[in-house]
CSV table of C-alpha atoms and ligand atoms in Angstrom, one decimal:
chain,number,residue,atom,x,y,z
O,1,MET,CA,-55.4,46.4,-42.4
O,2,LYS,CA,-57.7,43.7,-40.8
O,3,LYS,CA,-56.3,41.3,-38.6
O,4,GLN,CA,-56.0,37.7,-40.6
O,5,LYS,CA,-57.8,35.4,-39.3
O,6,ARG,CA,-55.8,31.7,-38.4
O,7,LEU,CA,-57.5,28.6,-38.8
O,8,LEU,CA,-56.5,25.3,-38.0
O,9,ALA,CA,-57.7,22.2,-40.3
O,10,VAL,CA,-57.4,19.0,-39.2
O,11,HIS,CA,-57.8,16.2,-42.1
O,12,ASP,CA,-55.6,13.9,-43.6
O,13,ILE,CA,-53.1,14.1,-45.8
O,14,SER,CA,-54.1,11.9,-49.6
O,15,ALA,CA,-51.0,12.3,-51.4
O,16,VAL,CA,-52.8,11.7,-54.6
O,17,GLY,CA,-56.3,12.1,-55.4
O,18,LYS,CA,-57.5,16.2,-54.3
O,19,CYS,CA,-59.7,16.1,-51.2
O,20,SER,CA,-58.8,16.4,-47.2
O,21,LEU,CA,-55.9,18.7,-46.5
O,22,THR,CA,-54.6,18.8,-50.4
O,23,VAL,CA,-58.3,20.8,-50.8
O,24,ALA,CA,-58.6,23.1,-47.6
O,25,LEU,CA,-55.0,24.4,-47.8
O,26,PRO,CA,-55.2,25.8,-51.4
O,27,ILE,CA,-58.7,26.8,-51.1
O,28,LEU,CA,-58.8,28.2,-47.4
O,29,SER,CA,-55.4,30.4,-48.4
O,30,ALA,CA,-57.1,32.0,-51.4
O,31,ALA,CA,-59.8,33.0,-49.2
O,32,GLY,CA,-56.6,35.0,-47.3
O,33,ILE,CA,-57.1,32.5,-44.4
O,34,GLU,CA,-53.8,31.8,-43.1
O,35,VAL,CA,-54.1,27.9,-42.4
O,36,SER,CA,-52.0,25.5,-39.7
O,37,VAL,CA,-52.5,22.2,-40.5
O,38,LEU,CA,-53.2,19.1,-38.1
O,39,PRO,CA,-52.5,15.9,-40.3
O,40,THR,CA,-54.6,13.1,-38.7
O,41,ALA,CA,-53.3,10.4,-41.1
O,42,VAL,CA,-50.9,10.1,-44.2
O,43,LEU,CA,-51.8,8.2,-47.1
O,44,SER,CA,-50.9,7.4,-51.0
O,45,THR,CA,-54.2,8.0,-52.0
O,46,HIS,CA,-57.6,9.0,-51.3
O,47,THR,CA,-59.8,5.6,-50.3
O,48,GLY,CA,-62.4,6.0,-52.9
O,49,GLY,CA,-61.9,4.4,-56.3
O,50,PHE,CA,-58.3,4.0,-55.6
O,51,THR,CA,-56.6,0.3,-54.3
O,52,GLY,CA,-53.9,-0.8,-52.7
O,53,TYR,CA,-53.2,2.6,-51.2
O,54,THR,CA,-50.8,2.5,-47.5
O,55,PHE,CA,-52.3,4.5,-44.3
O,56,HIS,CA,-49.5,6.1,-41.5
O,57,ASP,CA,-52.0,6.4,-38.7
O,58,LEU,CA,-50.8,10.2,-36.6
O,59,THR,CA,-52.6,9.5,-33.6
O,60,ALA,CA,-49.5,9.6,-31.7
O,61,GLN,CA,-48.7,13.1,-32.9
O,62,ILE,CA,-51.5,14.9,-32.3
O,63,ARG,CA,-51.2,15.2,-28.2
O,64,PRO,CA,-47.6,16.3,-28.5
O,65,MET,CA,-48.6,18.9,-31.3
O,66,MET,CA,-51.4,20.6,-29.0
O,67,ALA,CA,-49.3,20.6,-26.1
O,68,HIS,CA,-46.6,22.2,-27.8
O,69,TRP,CA,-48.8,25.1,-29.2
O,70,ALA,CA,-49.9,25.5,-26.2
O,71,SER,CA,-46.9,25.8,-24.4
O,72,LEU,CA,-46.4,28.5,-27.4
O,73,GLY,CA,-49.6,30.0,-26.4
O,74,ILE,CA,-51.1,29.5,-30.2
O,75,GLU,CA,-54.4,30.5,-30.5
O,76,PHE,CA,-57.0,29.9,-33.7
O,77,ASP,CA,-59.7,31.7,-34.6
O,78,ALA,CA,-61.2,28.6,-36.2
O,79,ILE,CA,-60.5,25.1,-35.8
O,80,TYR,CA,-61.9,22.9,-39.1
O,81,THR,CA,-62.2,19.0,-38.7
O,82,GLY,CA,-62.7,16.8,-41.5
O,83,TYR,CA,-61.8,12.8,-41.8
O,84,LEU,CA,-61.3,11.2,-38.5
O,85,GLY,CA,-59.8,7.9,-38.8
O,86,SER,CA,-61.2,6.4,-35.5
O,87,PHE,CA,-62.6,7.1,-31.6
O,88,ASP,CA,-59.4,7.9,-30.3
O,89,GLN,CA,-59.1,10.6,-33.1
O,90,LEU,CA,-62.6,11.7,-32.3
O,91,ARG,CA,-61.8,11.8,-28.1
O,92,LEU,CA,-58.5,13.8,-29.1
O,93,MET,CA,-60.6,16.6,-30.8
O,94,HIS,CA,-63.1,16.9,-27.5
O,95,GLU,CA,-59.4,17.3,-26.2
O,96,LEU,CA,-58.6,19.7,-29.0
O,97,PHE,CA,-61.7,21.6,-28.7
O,98,ASP,CA,-61.2,21.8,-24.8
O,99,GLY,CA,-57.6,23.1,-24.9
O,100,PHE,CA,-58.0,25.7,-28.3
O,101,ALA,CA,-61.5,27.2,-28.0
O,102,ARG,CA,-62.4,30.5,-27.0
O,103,PRO,CA,-65.6,32.3,-26.9
O,104,GLN,CA,-65.3,33.4,-30.4
O,105,THR,CA,-63.4,30.4,-32.4
O,106,LEU,CA,-66.0,29.0,-34.8
O,107,LEU,CA,-65.7,25.0,-34.6
O,108,ALA,CA,-66.6,23.6,-38.0
O,109,VAL,CA,-66.8,19.8,-38.3
O,110,ASP,CA,-67.5,17.9,-41.7
O,111,PRO,CA,-68.7,14.4,-40.3
O,112,VAL,CA,-66.7,13.0,-43.2
O,113,MET,CA,-67.9,9.1,-43.0
O,114,ALA,CA,-70.3,8.4,-45.8
O,115,ASP,CA,-71.9,9.1,-49.2
O,116,ASN,CA,-74.7,7.4,-51.2
O,117,GLY,CA,-76.4,5.5,-48.5
O,118,ALA,CA,-73.2,4.0,-47.4
O,119,LEU,CA,-71.0,4.2,-44.2
O,120,TYR,CA,-67.5,4.2,-45.8
O,121,ALA,CA,-66.1,0.7,-45.1
O,122,CYS,CA,-63.3,2.2,-42.7
O,123,PHE,CA,-65.7,2.9,-39.9
O,124,SER,CA,-67.9,0.9,-37.4
O,125,PRO,CA,-71.2,1.5,-37.3
O,126,ASP,CA,-71.1,2.8,-33.9
O,127,PHE,CA,-68.9,5.8,-35.4
O,128,PRO,CA,-71.8,7.8,-36.7
O,129,ALA,CA,-72.7,8.1,-32.9
O,130,GLY,CA,-69.1,9.6,-31.6
O,131,MET,CA,-69.2,11.7,-34.7
O,132,ALA,CA,-72.5,13.3,-33.4
O,133,ASP,CA,-71.3,13.8,-30.1
O,134,LEU,CA,-68.4,15.9,-32.2
O,135,CYS,CA,-71.2,17.9,-34.2
O,136,ALA,CA,-72.8,18.9,-30.6
O,137,ARG,CA,-69.9,20.8,-30.1
O,138,ALA,CA,-69.5,23.0,-33.3
O,139,GLN,CA,-71.0,25.7,-34.4
O,140,LEU,CA,-71.3,24.7,-37.9
O,141,ILE,CA,-71.7,21.2,-39.7
O,142,THR,CA,-71.8,20.3,-43.0
O,143,PRO,CA,-72.7,16.7,-43.6
O,144,ASN,CA,-74.3,14.9,-46.9
O,145,MET,CA,-77.6,13.9,-46.6
O,146,THR,CA,-76.0,10.0,-46.4
O,147,GLU,CA,-74.1,11.6,-43.3
O,148,ALA,CA,-76.8,13.4,-41.8
O,149,ALA,CA,-79.4,10.4,-41.5
O,150,LEU,CA,-76.3,8.6,-39.9
O,151,LEU,CA,-76.1,11.2,-37.2
O,152,LEU,CA,-79.6,11.3,-36.9
O,153,GLY,CA,-79.9,7.7,-36.4
O,154,ARG,CA,-82.8,7.9,-39.4
O,155,PRO,CA,-83.0,5.7,-42.2
O,156,TYR,CA,-81.6,7.3,-45.6
O,157,ARG,CA,-84.0,8.1,-48.3
O,158,PRO,CA,-82.1,7.9,-51.4
O,159,GLY,CA,-83.3,11.6,-53.6
O,160,PRO,CA,-85.0,13.3,-55.2
O,161,CYS,CA,-86.4,14.7,-52.0
O,162,THR,CA,-88.8,17.4,-50.4
O,163,LYS,CA,-88.3,20.7,-49.0
O,164,GLU,CA,-89.9,19.3,-45.8
O,165,HIS,CA,-88.0,16.8,-45.4
O,166,VAL,CA,-84.7,18.7,-45.9
O,167,GLU,CA,-85.7,21.2,-43.4
O,168,ASP,CA,-87.1,18.5,-41.1
O,169,THR,CA,-83.2,17.1,-41.4
O,170,LEU,CA,-81.8,20.4,-40.9
O,171,ARG,CA,-83.5,21.2,-37.6
O,172,ALA,CA,-83.0,18.0,-36.4
O,173,LEU,CA,-79.4,18.3,-36.8
O,174,ALA,CA,-79.2,21.6,-35.0
O,175,ALA,CA,-81.2,20.4,-32.3
O,176,LEU,CA,-78.0,18.2,-31.8
O,177,GLY,CA,-75.9,21.4,-31.0
O,178,PRO,CA,-74.9,23.1,-33.8
O,179,HIS,CA,-75.6,26.8,-34.2
O,180,SER,CA,-75.5,26.6,-38.1
O,181,VAL,CA,-76.5,23.4,-40.1
O,182,VAL,CA,-75.2,23.3,-43.8
O,183,LEU,CA,-76.8,19.9,-45.9
O,184,THR,CA,-75.1,18.9,-48.6
O,185,GLY,CA,-76.0,16.6,-52.2
O,186,ILE,CA,-79.6,17.7,-52.0
O,187,HIS,CA,-81.8,17.2,-55.1
O,188,LEU,CA,-85.2,18.7,-55.4
O,189,ASP,CA,-85.6,17.3,-58.9
O,190,ALA,CA,-83.4,15.2,-61.3
O,191,ARG,CA,-81.5,18.2,-63.1
O,192,THR,CA,-80.6,20.1,-60.1
O,193,MET,CA,-78.0,19.5,-57.1
O,194,GLY,CA,-77.4,21.4,-54.4
O,195,ALA,CA,-77.0,22.9,-50.8
O,196,ALA,CA,-79.6,23.9,-48.1
O,197,ALA,CA,-78.3,26.0,-44.6
O,198,LEU,CA,-80.0,26.8,-41.5
O,199,ASP,CA,-78.5,29.9,-40.0
O,200,SER,CA,-78.4,30.5,-36.4
O,201,GLN,CA,-81.4,32.7,-36.6
O,202,GLY,CA,-83.5,30.2,-37.9
O,203,CYS,CA,-83.7,30.8,-41.6
O,204,VAL,CA,-83.4,28.4,-44.2
O,205,ARG,CA,-81.3,29.0,-47.8
O,206,TYR,CA,-80.9,27.0,-50.8
O,207,ALA,CA,-78.2,27.1,-53.5
O,208,PHE,CA,-78.2,25.1,-56.6
O,209,SER,CA,-76.6,24.2,-59.8
O,210,PRO,CA,-77.3,22.0,-62.6
O,211,GLN,CA,-76.6,18.1,-62.0
O,212,VAL,CA,-73.4,16.9,-63.7
O,213,ASP,CA,-73.3,13.0,-63.9
O,214,GLY,CA,-70.7,11.0,-62.6
O,215,VAL,CA,-68.6,10.0,-59.0
O,216,PHE,CA,-66.7,13.4,-58.2
O,217,TYR,CA,-64.2,12.6,-55.5
O,218,GLY,CA,-63.2,15.3,-52.8
O,219,THR,CA,-66.0,17.9,-53.7
O,220,GLY,CA,-67.5,17.9,-50.1
O,221,ASP,CA,-64.0,19.1,-48.8
O,222,VAL,CA,-64.0,21.6,-51.7
O,223,PHE,CA,-67.4,22.6,-50.7
O,224,ALA,CA,-66.6,22.8,-46.9
O,225,SER,CA,-63.4,24.6,-47.5
O,226,ALA,CA,-65.1,27.5,-49.6
O,227,LEU,CA,-67.4,27.6,-47.2
O,228,LEU,CA,-65.6,27.9,-44.5
O,229,GLY,CA,-63.2,30.9,-46.7
O,230,GLY,CA,-66.6,33.4,-47.0
O,231,VAL,CA,-67.9,32.4,-43.6
O,232,LEU,CA,-64.5,33.1,-42.2
O,233,ARG,CA,-64.6,36.7,-44.0
O,234,GLY,CA,-67.9,37.7,-42.3
O,235,LEU,CA,-70.3,37.0,-45.2
O,236,PRO,CA,-73.5,35.6,-44.3
O,237,LEU,CA,-74.0,31.8,-44.2
O,238,GLY,CA,-76.4,32.5,-47.4
O,239,ASP,CA,-74.1,34.2,-49.2
O,240,ALA,CA,-71.2,32.0,-48.7
O,241,LEU,CA,-73.8,28.9,-49.4
O,242,ASP,CA,-74.1,30.5,-52.8
O,243,ILE,CA,-70.2,31.2,-53.6
O,244,ALA,CA,-69.3,27.5,-52.9
O,245,VAL,CA,-71.8,25.7,-54.4
O,246,ASP,CA,-71.0,27.6,-57.8
O,247,PHE,CA,-67.3,26.6,-57.2
O,248,VAL,CA,-67.9,23.1,-56.8
O,249,TYR,CA,-70.3,23.0,-59.8
O,250,GLN,CA,-67.7,25.4,-61.8
O,251,GLY,CA,-64.8,22.6,-61.1
O,252,VAL,CA,-66.9,19.4,-61.2
O,253,ARG,CA,-67.9,21.4,-64.8
O,254,VAL,CA,-64.8,21.5,-66.2
O,255,THR,CA,-63.2,18.4,-65.2
O,256,LYS,CA,-66.3,16.7,-66.6
O,257,GLN,CA,-65.6,18.6,-70.2
O,258,ALA,CA,-62.0,17.6,-69.7
O,259,GLY,CA,-63.1,13.6,-69.4
O,260,THR,CA,-60.0,13.4,-67.2
O,261,ASP,CA,-59.7,10.2,-64.7
O,262,LEU,CA,-62.3,11.4,-61.9
O,263,ARG,CA,-60.5,9.3,-58.9
O,264,TYR,CA,-57.5,12.5,-59.3
O,265,GLY,CA,-60.6,14.9,-57.5
O,266,ILE,CA,-61.9,18.2,-59.4
O,267,ASN,CA,-60.0,20.4,-61.2
O,268,PHE,CA,-60.8,23.7,-58.6
O,269,GLU,CA,-58.1,25.4,-59.1
O,270,SER,CA,-59.2,27.2,-62.5
O,271,ASN,CA,-61.6,28.7,-60.7
O,272,LEU,CA,-59.7,30.1,-57.9
O,273,PRO,CA,-59.5,33.4,-59.2
O,274,GLY,CA,-63.4,33.2,-59.9
O,275,TYR,CA,-63.9,32.1,-56.4
O,276,ILE,CA,-61.5,35.1,-54.7
O,277,ARG,CA,-63.3,37.6,-57.2
O,278,ALA,CA,-66.8,36.3,-56.0
O,279,LEU,CA,-65.8,36.6,-52.3
O,280,GLN,CA,-64.2,40.4,-52.6
O,281,GLN,CA,-67.5,41.3,-54.6
O,282,SER,CA,-69.5,39.8,-51.8
O,283,ASP,CA,-67.2,41.6,-48.7
O,284,ALA,CA,-70.1,42.8,-46.6
O,285,PRO,CA,-69.6,47.1,-46.4
O,286,ALA,CA,-69.4,47.2,-42.6
O,287,GLN,CA,-66.2,44.7,-43.4
O,288,GLU,CA,-64.9,47.1,-45.8
O,289,GLU,CA,-64.7,50.0,-43.7
O,290,THR,CA,-62.6,48.2,-41.6
O,291,HIS,CA,-59.9,47.9,-43.6
O,292,GLY,CA,-59.6,51.5,-44.5
X,301,LIG,O1,-63.3,13.5,-49.2
X,301,LIG,C1,-63.2,12.9,-48.2
X,301,LIG,C2,-62.2,11.5,-47.7
X,301,LIG,C3,-61.1,12.4,-47.2
X,301,LIG,N1,-60.2,11.3,-46.8
X,301,LIG,C4,-60.2,10.3,-47.2
X,301,LIG,C5,-60.9,9.6,-48.0
X,301,LIG,C6,-62.1,11.0,-48.0
X,301,LIG,C7,-63.5,10.0,-49.2
X,301,LIG,O2,-62.9,9.0,-49.8
X,301,LIG,O3,-60.9,8.3,-48.6
X,301,LIG,C8,-58.9,9.3,-47.3
């Protein structure tokens, strides 16, 4: 039996409205990854669509938790950061990487901070530059098109966009430092939605699904978690991309069909068995051999 990979997921806990940790935990667990958590804040709901939410910041807990793990010699095969609420938390992520990134540790940064052309209201205009410094240390980043524009200090161009624009953006993001870049929320035409990946060899891959109208909260977290599950199982980035795009699409499709309140997030749970099957079918033969 292969050694199980241990991942540290650094996100907030939004108690209601599936996103961040309440999404990362079940999806990465379904992928067979051991998930440890570093909660950055506790909110009664996520901040999109709900009003009057509570927010309890956990920044003061981060350094003591890291010190305890270091004292125990705890190691992680991957560190996956998502929504970070402040410059203090960005600085602490650098400390986390300094202390826990070994040469083989996968550092994945999802620079959650913006969508639909706008920075989330809770962030100051200089936050994207701080996030870009964290992205520079990652092996894999997963911005949407708005976050990509902010990381690069370029104007946001609403879609549909051209492949030239997508690939120029991918390469500019890779020039910041990460080995691999996955751009989400790409429309090349009005009927499809998808993502594009630039791998460490410089190859570009696209994956698309039909466009479903509506604002679907937490889909960025569902996507990044599903992608990372595939990458940590040893799949090529392009195969992990196909699986993650389809997984998000299936969740969005059944949620739209059900007609439920979209603020609660998408029903990804119904297709977790399909996600696991897709991962198993794509497992590299070389990896299978090591199981035997
Ligand atoms: O899904 C990203 C996210 C994570 N955490 C919180 C959020 C959001 C998006 O709105 O509000 C607290």
